[in-house]
JSON list of C-alpha atoms in Angstrom, two decimals:
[
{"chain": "A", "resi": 1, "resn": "UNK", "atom": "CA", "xyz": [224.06, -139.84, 69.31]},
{"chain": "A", "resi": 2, "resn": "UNK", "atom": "CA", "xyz": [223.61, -143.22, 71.09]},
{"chain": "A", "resi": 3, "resn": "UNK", "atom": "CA", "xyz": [219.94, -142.48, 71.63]},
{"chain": "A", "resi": 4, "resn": "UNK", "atom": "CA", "xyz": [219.29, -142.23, 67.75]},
{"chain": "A", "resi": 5, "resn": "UNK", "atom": "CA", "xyz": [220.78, -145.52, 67.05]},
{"chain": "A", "resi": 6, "resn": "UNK", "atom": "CA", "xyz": [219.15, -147.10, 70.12]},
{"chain": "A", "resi": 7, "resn": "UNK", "atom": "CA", "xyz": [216.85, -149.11, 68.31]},
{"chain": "A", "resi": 8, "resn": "UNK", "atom": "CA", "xyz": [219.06, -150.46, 65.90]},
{"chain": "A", "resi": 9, "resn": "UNK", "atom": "CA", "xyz": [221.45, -151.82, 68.65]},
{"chain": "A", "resi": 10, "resn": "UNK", "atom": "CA", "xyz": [218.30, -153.17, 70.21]},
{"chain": "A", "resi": 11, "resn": "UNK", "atom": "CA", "xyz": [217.02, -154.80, 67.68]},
{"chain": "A", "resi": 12, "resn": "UNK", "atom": "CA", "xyz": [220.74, -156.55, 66.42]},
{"chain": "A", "resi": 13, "resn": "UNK", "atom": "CA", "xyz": [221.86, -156.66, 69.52]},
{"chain": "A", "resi": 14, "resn": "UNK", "atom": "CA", "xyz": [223.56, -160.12, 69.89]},
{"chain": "A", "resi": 15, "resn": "UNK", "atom": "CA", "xyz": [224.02, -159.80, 66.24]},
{"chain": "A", "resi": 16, "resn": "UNK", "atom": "CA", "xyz": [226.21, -157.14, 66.83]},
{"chain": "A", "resi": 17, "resn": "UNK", "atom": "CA", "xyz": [227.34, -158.23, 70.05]},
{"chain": "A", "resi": 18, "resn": "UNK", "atom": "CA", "xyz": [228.36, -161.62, 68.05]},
{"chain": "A", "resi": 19, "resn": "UNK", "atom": "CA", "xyz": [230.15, -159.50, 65.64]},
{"chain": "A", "resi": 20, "resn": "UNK", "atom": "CA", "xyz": [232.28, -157.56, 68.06]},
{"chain": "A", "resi": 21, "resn": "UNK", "atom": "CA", "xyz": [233.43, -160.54, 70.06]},
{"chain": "A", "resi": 22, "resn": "UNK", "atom": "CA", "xyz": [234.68, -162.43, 67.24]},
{"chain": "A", "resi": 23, "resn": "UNK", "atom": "CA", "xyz": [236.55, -159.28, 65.76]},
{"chain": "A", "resi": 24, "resn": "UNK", "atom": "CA", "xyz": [238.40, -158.41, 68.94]},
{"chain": "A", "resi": 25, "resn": "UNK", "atom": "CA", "xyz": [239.60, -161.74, 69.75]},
{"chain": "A", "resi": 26, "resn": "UNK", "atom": "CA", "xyz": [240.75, -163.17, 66.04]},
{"chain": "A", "resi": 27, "resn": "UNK", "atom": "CA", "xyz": [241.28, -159.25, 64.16]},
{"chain": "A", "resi": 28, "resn": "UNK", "atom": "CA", "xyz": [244.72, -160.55, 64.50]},
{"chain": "A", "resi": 29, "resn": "UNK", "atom": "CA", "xyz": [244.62, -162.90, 61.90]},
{"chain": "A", "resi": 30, "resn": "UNK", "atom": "CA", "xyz": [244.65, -160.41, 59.14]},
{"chain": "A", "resi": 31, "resn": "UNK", "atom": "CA", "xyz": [247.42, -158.15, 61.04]},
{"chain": "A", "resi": 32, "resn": "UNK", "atom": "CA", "xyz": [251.62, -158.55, 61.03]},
{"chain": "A", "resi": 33, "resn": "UNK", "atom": "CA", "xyz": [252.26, -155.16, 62.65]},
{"chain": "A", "resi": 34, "resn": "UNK", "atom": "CA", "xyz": [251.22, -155.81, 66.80]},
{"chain": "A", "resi": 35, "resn": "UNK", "atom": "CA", "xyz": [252.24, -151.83, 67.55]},
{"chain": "A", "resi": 36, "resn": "UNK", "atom": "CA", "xyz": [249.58, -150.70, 65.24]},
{"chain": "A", "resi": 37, "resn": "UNK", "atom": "CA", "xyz": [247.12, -153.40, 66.97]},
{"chain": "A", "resi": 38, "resn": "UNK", "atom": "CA", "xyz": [247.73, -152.51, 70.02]},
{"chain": "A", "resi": 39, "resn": "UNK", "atom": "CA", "xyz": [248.00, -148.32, 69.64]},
{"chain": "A", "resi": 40, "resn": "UNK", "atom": "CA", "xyz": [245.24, -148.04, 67.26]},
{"chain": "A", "resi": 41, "resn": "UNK", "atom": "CA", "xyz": [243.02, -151.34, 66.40]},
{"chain": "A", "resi": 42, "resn": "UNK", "atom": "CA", "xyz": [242.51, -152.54, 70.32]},
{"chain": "A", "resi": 43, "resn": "UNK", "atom": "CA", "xyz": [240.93, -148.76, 71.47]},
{"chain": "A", "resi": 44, "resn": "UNK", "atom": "CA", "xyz": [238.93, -148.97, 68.07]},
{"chain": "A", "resi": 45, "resn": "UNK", "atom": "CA", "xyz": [238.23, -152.85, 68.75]},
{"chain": "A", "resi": 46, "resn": "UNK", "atom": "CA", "xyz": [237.03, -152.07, 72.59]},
{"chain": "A", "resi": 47, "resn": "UNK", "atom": "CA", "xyz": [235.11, -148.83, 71.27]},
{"chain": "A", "resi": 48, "resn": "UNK", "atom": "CA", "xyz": [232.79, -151.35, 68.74]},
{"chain": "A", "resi": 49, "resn": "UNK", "atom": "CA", "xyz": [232.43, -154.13, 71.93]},
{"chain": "A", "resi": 50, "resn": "UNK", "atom": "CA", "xyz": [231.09, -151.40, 74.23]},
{"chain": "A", "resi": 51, "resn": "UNK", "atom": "CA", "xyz": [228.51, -149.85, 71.44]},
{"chain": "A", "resi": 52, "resn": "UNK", "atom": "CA", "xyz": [227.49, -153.17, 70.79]},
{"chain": "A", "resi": 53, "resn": "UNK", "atom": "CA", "xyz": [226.86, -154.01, 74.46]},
{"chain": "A", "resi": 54, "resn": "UNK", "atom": "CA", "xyz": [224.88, -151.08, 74.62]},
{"chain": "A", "resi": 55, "resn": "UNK", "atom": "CA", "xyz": [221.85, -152.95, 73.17]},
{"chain": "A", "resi": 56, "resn": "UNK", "atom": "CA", "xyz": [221.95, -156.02, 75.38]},
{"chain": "A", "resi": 57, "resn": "UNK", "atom": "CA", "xyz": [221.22, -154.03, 78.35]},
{"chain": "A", "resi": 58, "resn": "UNK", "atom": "CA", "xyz": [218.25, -151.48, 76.90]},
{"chain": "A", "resi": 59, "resn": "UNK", "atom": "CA", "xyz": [214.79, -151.38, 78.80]},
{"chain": "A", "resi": 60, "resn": "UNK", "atom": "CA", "xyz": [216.84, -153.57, 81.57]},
{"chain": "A", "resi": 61, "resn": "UNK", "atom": "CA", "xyz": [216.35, -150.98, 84.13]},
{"chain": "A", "resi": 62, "resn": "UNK", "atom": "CA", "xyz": [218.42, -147.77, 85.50]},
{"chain": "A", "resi": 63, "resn": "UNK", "atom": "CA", "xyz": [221.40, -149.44, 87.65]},
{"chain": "A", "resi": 64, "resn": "UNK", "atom": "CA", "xyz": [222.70, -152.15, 85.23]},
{"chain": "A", "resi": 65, "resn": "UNK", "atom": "CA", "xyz": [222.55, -149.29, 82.08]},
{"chain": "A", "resi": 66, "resn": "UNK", "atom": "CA", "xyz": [224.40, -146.91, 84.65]},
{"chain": "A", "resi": 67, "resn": "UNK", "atom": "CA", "xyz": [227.23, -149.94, 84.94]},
{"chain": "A", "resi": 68, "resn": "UNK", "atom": "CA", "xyz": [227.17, -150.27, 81.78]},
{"chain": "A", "resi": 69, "resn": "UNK", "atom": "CA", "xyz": [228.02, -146.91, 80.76]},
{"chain": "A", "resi": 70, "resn": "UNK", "atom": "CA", "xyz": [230.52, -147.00, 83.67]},
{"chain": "A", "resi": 71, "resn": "UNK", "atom": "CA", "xyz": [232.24, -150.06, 82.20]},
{"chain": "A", "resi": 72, "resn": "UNK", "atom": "CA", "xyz": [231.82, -148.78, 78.58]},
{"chain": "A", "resi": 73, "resn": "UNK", "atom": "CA", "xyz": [234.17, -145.64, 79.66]},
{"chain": "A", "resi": 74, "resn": "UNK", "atom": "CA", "xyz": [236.47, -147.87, 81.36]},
{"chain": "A", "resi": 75, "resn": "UNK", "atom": "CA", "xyz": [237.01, -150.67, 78.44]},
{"chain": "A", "resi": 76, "resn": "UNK", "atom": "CA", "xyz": [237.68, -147.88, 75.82]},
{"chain": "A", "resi": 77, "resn": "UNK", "atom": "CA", "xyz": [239.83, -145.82, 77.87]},
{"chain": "A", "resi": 78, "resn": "UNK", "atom": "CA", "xyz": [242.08, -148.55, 79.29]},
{"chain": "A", "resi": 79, "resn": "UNK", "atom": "CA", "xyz": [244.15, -149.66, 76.13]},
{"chain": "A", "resi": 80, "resn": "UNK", "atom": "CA", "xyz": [244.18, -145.88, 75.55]},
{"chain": "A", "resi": 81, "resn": "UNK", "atom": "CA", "xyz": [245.98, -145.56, 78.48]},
{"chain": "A", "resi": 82, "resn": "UNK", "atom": "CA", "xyz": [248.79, -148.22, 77.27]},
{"chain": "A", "resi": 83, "resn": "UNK", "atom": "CA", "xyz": [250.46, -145.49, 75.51]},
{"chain": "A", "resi": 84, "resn": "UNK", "atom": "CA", "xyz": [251.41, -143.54, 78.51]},
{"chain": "A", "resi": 85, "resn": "UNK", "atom": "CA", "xyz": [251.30, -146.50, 80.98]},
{"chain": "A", "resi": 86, "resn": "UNK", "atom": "CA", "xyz": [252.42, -149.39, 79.12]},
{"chain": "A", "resi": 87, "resn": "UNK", "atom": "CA", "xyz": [255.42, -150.25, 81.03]},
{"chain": "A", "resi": 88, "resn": "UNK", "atom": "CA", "xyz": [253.38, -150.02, 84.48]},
{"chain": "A", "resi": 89, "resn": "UNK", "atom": "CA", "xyz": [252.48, -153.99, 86.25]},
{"chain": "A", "resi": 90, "resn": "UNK", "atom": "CA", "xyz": [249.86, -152.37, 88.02]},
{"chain": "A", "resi": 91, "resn": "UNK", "atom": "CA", "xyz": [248.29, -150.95, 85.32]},
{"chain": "A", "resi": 92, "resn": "UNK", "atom": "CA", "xyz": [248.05, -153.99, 83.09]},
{"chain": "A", "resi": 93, "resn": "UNK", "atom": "CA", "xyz": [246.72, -155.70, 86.54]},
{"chain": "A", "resi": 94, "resn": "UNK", "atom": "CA", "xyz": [243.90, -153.27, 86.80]},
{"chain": "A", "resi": 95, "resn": "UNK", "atom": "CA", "xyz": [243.14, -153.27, 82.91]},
{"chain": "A", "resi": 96, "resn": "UNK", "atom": "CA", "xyz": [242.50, -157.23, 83.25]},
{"chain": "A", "resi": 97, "resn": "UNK", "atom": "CA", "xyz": [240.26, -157.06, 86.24]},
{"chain": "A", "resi": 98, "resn": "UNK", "atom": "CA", "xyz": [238.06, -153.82, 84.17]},
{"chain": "A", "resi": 99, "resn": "UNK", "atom": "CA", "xyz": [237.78, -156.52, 81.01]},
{"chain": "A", "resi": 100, "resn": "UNK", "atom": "CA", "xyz": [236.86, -159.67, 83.39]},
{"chain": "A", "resi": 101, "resn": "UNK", "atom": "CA", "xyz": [233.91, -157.39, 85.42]},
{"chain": "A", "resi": 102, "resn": "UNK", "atom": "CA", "xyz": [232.70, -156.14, 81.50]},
{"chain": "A", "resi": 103, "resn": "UNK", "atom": "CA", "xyz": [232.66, -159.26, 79.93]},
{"chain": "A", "resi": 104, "resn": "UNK", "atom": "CA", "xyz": [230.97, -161.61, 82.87]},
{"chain": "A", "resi": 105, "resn": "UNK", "atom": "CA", "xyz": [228.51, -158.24, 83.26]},
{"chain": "A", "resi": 106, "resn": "UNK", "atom": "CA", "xyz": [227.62, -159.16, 79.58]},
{"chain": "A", "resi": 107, "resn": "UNK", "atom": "CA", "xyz": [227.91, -162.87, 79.61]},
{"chain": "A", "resi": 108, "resn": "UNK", "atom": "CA", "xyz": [225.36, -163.23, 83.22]},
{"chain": "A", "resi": 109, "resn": "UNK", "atom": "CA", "xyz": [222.81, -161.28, 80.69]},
{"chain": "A", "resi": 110, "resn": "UNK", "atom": "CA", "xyz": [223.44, -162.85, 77.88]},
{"chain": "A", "resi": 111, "resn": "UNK", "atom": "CA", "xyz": [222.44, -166.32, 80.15]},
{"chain": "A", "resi": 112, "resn": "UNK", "atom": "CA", "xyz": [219.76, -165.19, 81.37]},
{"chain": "A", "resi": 113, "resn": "UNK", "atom": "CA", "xyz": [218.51, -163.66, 77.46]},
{"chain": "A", "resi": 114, "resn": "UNK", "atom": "CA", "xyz": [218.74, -167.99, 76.53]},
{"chain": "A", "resi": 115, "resn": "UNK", "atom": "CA", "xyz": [217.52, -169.40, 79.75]},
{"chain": "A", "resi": 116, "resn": "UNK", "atom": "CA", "xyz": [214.25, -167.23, 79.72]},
{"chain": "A", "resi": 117, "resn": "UNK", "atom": "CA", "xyz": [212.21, -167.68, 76.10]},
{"chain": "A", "resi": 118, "resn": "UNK", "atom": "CA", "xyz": [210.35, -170.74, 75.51]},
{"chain": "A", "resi": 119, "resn": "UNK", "atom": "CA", "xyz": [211.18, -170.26, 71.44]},
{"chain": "A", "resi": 120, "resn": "UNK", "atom": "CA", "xyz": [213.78, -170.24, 69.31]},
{"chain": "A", "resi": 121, "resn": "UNK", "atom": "CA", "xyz": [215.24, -167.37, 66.49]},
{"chain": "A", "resi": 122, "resn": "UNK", "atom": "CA", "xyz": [217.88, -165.95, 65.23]},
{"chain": "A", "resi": 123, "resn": "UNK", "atom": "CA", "xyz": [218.52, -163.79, 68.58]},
{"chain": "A", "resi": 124, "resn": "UNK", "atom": "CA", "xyz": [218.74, -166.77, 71.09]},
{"chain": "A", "resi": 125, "resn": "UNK", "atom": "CA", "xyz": [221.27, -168.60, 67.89]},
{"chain": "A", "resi": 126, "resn": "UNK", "atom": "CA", "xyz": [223.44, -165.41, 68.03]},
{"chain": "A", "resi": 127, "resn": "UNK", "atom": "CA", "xyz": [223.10, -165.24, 71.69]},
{"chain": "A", "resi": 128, "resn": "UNK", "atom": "CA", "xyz": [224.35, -168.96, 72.20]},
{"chain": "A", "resi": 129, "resn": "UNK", "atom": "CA", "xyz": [227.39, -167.87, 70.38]},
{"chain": "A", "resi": 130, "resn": "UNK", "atom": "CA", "xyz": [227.70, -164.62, 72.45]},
{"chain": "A", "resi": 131, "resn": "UNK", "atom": "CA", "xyz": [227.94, -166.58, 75.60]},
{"chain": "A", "resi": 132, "resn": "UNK", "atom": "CA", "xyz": [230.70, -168.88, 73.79]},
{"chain": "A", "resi": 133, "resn": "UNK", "atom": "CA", "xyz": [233.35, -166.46, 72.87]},
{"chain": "A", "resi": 134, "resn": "UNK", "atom": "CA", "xyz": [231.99, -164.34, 76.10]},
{"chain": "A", "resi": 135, "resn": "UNK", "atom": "CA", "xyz": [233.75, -167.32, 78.21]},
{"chain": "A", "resi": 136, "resn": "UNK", "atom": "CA", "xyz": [237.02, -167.30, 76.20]},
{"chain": "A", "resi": 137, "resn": "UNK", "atom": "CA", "xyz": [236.90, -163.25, 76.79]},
{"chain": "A", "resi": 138, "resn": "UNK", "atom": "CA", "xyz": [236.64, -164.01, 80.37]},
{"chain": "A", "resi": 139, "resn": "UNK", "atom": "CA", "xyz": [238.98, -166.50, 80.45]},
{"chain": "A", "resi": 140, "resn": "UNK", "atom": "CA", "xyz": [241.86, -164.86, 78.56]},
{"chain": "A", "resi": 141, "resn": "UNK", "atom": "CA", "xyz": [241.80, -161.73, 80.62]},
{"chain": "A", "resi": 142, "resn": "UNK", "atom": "CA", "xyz": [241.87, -163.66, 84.04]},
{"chain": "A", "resi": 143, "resn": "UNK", "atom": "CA", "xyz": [244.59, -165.57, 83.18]},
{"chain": "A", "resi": 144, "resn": "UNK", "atom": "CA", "xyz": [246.20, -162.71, 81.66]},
{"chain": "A", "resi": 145, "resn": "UNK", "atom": "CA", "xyz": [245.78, -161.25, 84.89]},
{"chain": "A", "resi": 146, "resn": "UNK", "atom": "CA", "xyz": [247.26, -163.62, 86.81]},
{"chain": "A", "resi": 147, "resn": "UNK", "atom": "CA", "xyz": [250.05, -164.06, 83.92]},
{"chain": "A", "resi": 148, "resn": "UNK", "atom": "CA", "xyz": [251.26, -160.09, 84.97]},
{"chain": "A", "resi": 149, "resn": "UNK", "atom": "CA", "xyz": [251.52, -160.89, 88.15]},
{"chain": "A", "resi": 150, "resn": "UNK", "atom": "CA", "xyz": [253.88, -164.00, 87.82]},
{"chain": "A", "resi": 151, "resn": "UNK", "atom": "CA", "xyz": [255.53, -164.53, 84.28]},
{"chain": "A", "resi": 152, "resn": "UNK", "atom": "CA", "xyz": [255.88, -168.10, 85.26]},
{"chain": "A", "resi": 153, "resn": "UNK", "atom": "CA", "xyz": [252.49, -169.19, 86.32]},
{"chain": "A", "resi": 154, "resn": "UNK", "atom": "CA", "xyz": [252.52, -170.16, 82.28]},
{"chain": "A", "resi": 155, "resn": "UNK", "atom": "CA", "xyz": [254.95, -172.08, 80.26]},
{"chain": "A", "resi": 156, "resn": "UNK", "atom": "CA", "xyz": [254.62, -171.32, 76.17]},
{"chain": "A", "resi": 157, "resn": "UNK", "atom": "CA", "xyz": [253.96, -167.86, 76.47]},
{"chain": "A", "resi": 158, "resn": "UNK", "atom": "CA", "xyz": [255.55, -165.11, 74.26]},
{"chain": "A", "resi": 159, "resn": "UNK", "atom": "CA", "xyz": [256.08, -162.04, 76.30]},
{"chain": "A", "resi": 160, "resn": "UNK", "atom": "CA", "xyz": [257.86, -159.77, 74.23]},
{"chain": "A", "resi": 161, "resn": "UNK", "atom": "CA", "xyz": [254.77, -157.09, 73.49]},
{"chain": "A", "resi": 162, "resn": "UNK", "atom": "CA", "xyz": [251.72, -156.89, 74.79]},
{"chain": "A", "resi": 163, "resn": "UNK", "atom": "CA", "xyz": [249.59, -157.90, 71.68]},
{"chain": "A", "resi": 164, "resn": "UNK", "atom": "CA", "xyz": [251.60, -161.40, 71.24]},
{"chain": "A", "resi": 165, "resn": "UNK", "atom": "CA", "xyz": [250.75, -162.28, 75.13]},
{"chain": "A", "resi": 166, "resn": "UNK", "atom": "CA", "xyz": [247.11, -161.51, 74.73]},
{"chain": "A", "resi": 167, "resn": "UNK", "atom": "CA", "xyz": [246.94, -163.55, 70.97]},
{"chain": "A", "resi": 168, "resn": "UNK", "atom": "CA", "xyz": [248.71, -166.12, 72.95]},
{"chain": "A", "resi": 169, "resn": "UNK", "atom": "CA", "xyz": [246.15, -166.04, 75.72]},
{"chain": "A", "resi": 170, "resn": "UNK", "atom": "CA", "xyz": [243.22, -166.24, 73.23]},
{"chain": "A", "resi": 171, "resn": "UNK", "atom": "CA", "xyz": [244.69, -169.16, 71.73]},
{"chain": "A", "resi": 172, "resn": "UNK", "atom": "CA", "xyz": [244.73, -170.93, 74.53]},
{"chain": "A", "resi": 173, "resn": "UNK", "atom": "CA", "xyz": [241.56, -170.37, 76.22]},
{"chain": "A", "resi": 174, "resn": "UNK", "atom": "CA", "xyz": [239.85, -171.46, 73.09]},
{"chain": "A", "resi": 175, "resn": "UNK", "atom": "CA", "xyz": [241.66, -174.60, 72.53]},
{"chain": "A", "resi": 176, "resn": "UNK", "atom": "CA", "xyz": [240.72, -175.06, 76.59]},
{"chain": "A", "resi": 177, "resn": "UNK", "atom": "CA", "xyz": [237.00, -174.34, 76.34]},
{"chain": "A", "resi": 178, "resn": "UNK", "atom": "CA", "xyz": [237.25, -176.69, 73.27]},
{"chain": "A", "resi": 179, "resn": "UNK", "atom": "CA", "xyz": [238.70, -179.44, 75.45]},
{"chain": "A", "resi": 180, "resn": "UNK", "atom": "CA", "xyz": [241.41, -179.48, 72.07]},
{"chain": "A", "resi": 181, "resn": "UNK", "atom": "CA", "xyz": [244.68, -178.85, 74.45]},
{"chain": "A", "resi": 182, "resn": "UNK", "atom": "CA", "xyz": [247.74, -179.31, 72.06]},
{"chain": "A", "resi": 183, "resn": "UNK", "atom": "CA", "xyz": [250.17, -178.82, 74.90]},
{"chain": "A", "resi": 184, "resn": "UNK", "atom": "CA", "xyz": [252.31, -176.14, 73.67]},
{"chain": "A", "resi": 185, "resn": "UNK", "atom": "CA", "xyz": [251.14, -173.80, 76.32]},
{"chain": "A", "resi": 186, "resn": "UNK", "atom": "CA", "xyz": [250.33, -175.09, 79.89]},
{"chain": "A", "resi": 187, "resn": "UNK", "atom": "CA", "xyz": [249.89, -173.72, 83.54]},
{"chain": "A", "resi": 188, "resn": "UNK", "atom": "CA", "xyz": [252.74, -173.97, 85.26]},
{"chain": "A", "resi": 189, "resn": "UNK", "atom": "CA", "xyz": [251.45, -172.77, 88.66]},
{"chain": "A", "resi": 190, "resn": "UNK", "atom": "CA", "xyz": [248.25, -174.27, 90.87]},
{"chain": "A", "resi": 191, "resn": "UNK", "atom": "CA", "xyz": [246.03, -171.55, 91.17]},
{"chain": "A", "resi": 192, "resn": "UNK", "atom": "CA", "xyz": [246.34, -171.22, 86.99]},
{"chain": "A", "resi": 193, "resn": "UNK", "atom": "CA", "xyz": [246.26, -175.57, 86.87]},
{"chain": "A", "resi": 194, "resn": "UNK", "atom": "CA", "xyz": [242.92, -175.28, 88.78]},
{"chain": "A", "resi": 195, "resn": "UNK", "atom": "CA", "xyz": [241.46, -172.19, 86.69]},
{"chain": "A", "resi": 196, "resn": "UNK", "atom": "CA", "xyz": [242.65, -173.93, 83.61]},
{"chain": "A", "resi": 197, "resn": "UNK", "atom": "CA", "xyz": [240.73, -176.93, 84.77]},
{"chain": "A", "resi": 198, "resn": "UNK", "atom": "CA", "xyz": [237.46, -175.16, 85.98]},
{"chain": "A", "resi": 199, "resn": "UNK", "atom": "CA", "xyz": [237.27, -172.80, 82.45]},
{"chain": "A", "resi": 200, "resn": "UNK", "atom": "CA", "xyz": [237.91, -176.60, 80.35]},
{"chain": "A", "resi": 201, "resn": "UNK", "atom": "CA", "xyz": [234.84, -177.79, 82.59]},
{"chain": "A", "resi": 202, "resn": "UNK", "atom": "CA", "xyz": [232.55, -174.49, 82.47]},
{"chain": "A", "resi": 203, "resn": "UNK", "atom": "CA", "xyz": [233.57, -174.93, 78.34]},
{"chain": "A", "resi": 204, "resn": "UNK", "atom": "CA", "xyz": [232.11, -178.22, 77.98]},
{"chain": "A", "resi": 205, "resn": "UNK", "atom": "CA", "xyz": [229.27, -177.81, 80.80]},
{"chain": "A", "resi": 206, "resn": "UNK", "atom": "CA", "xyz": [228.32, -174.56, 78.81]},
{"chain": "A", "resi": 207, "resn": "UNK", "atom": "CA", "xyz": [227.59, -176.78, 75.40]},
{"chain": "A", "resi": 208, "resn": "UNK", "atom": "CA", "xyz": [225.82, -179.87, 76.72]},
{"chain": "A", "resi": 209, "resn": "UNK", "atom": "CA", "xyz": [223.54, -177.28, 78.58]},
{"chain": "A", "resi": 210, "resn": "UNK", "atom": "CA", "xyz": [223.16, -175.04, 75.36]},
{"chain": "A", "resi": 211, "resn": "UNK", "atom": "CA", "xyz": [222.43, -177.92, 73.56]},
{"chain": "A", "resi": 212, "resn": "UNK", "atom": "CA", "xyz": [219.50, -179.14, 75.45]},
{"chain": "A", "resi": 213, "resn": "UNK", "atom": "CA", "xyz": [218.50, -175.56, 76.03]},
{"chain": "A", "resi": 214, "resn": "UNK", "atom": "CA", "xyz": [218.11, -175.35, 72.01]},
{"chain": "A", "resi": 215, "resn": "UNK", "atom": "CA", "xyz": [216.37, -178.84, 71.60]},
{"chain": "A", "resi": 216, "resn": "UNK", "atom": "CA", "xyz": [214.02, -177.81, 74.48]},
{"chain": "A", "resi": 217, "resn": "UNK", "atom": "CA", "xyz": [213.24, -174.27, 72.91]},
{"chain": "A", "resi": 218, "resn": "UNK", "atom": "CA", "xyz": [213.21, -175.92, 69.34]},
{"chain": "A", "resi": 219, "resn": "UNK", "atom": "CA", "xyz": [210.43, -179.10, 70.27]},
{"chain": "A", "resi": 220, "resn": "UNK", "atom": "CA", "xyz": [208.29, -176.16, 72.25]},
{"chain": "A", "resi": 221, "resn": "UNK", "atom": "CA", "xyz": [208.54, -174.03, 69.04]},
{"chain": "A", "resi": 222, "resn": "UNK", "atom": "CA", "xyz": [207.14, -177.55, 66.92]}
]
């Protein structure tokens, strides 16, 4: 099946890509019940992100489509596997390392996609925002990670599901990449002080490089 829509995912593939990213971390917004989100619209949610990273890594040579298949499996089957191992820390620890090796797999190609071309389109536009919301995926599931192993590495968190951790988590890594910080949530431990630190840095280092990547592909396209 995936080989007869391989040229569509090819050809919209950061389109797509784009699409997926901002759907699994803000689908939220239109939901109240978190149960259903996190039984039935994450697996769905993780199932979209995986076909559309399918198309980033076409024609880019055996290995890194063999990963990506790997991590494809993985990604879908791990909130899947909430259901019957929700209540198990060492699942939810192992679930947040799969998403962090999936989404910097993406986001490294995704970087290289914008350093490479000397033009500029619609593809390198959608990919600039790939890499964006790439880094808040990234992000949110490290921290999360480090969040299951010590409730109190975070002050401002709401741990009573899942679903309202993770939303929490999003919010927060945006509002750090954005350099916004209301202060409602904050590290409370130094290993997540530092990481909240380095992600507000990589956040802002990741724009003032995009932007001069975009001006230099834009003048070389005049």
């Amino acid at each position: 099946m995936i080989k007869n829509i391989e040229p569509f995912l090819q050809k919209k593939k950061y389109e797509l890509l784009l699409f997926a990213l901002i759907q699994h971390l803000f689908i939220a917004i239109f939901l109240s019940d978190l149960a259903f989100y996190t039984k039935v619209i994450w697996p769905v949610n993780m199932l979209i992100l995986g076909m559309a990273s399918v198309g980033v890594f076409i024609e880019k040579g055996r290995w890194k489509n063999i990963l990506q298949k790997v991590l494809f499996f993985l990604v879908v089957a791990l909130p899947i596997g909430l259901t019957f191992l929700g209540n198990n820390h060492y699942y939810f620890i192992f679930l947040n390392i799969g998403y962090v090796v999936f989404f910097l797999f993406i986001f490294l190609e995704v970087l290289k996609y914008l350093v490479k071309p000397s033009y500029i389109n619609t593809d390198i536009i959608s990919a600039s925002g790939c890499g964006y919301f790439l880094l808040i995926e990234i992000s949110t599931f490290l921290f999360q990670f480090f969040i299951y192993q010590d409730p109190s590495s975070f002050k401002g968190i709401d741990f009573s599901s899942p679903a309202k951790t993770y939303i929490d988590l999003v919010y927060f890594s945006s509002i750090t990449l954005t350099s916004i910080g209301f202060g409602d949530i904050t590290p409370n431990a130094y290993n997540t002080k530092l990481m909240t630190s380095f992600f507000g840095i990589a956040g802002q280092f990741y724009s003032v490089v995009l932007v001069g990547i975009l001006i230099s592909k834009f003048s070389s396209k005049n």
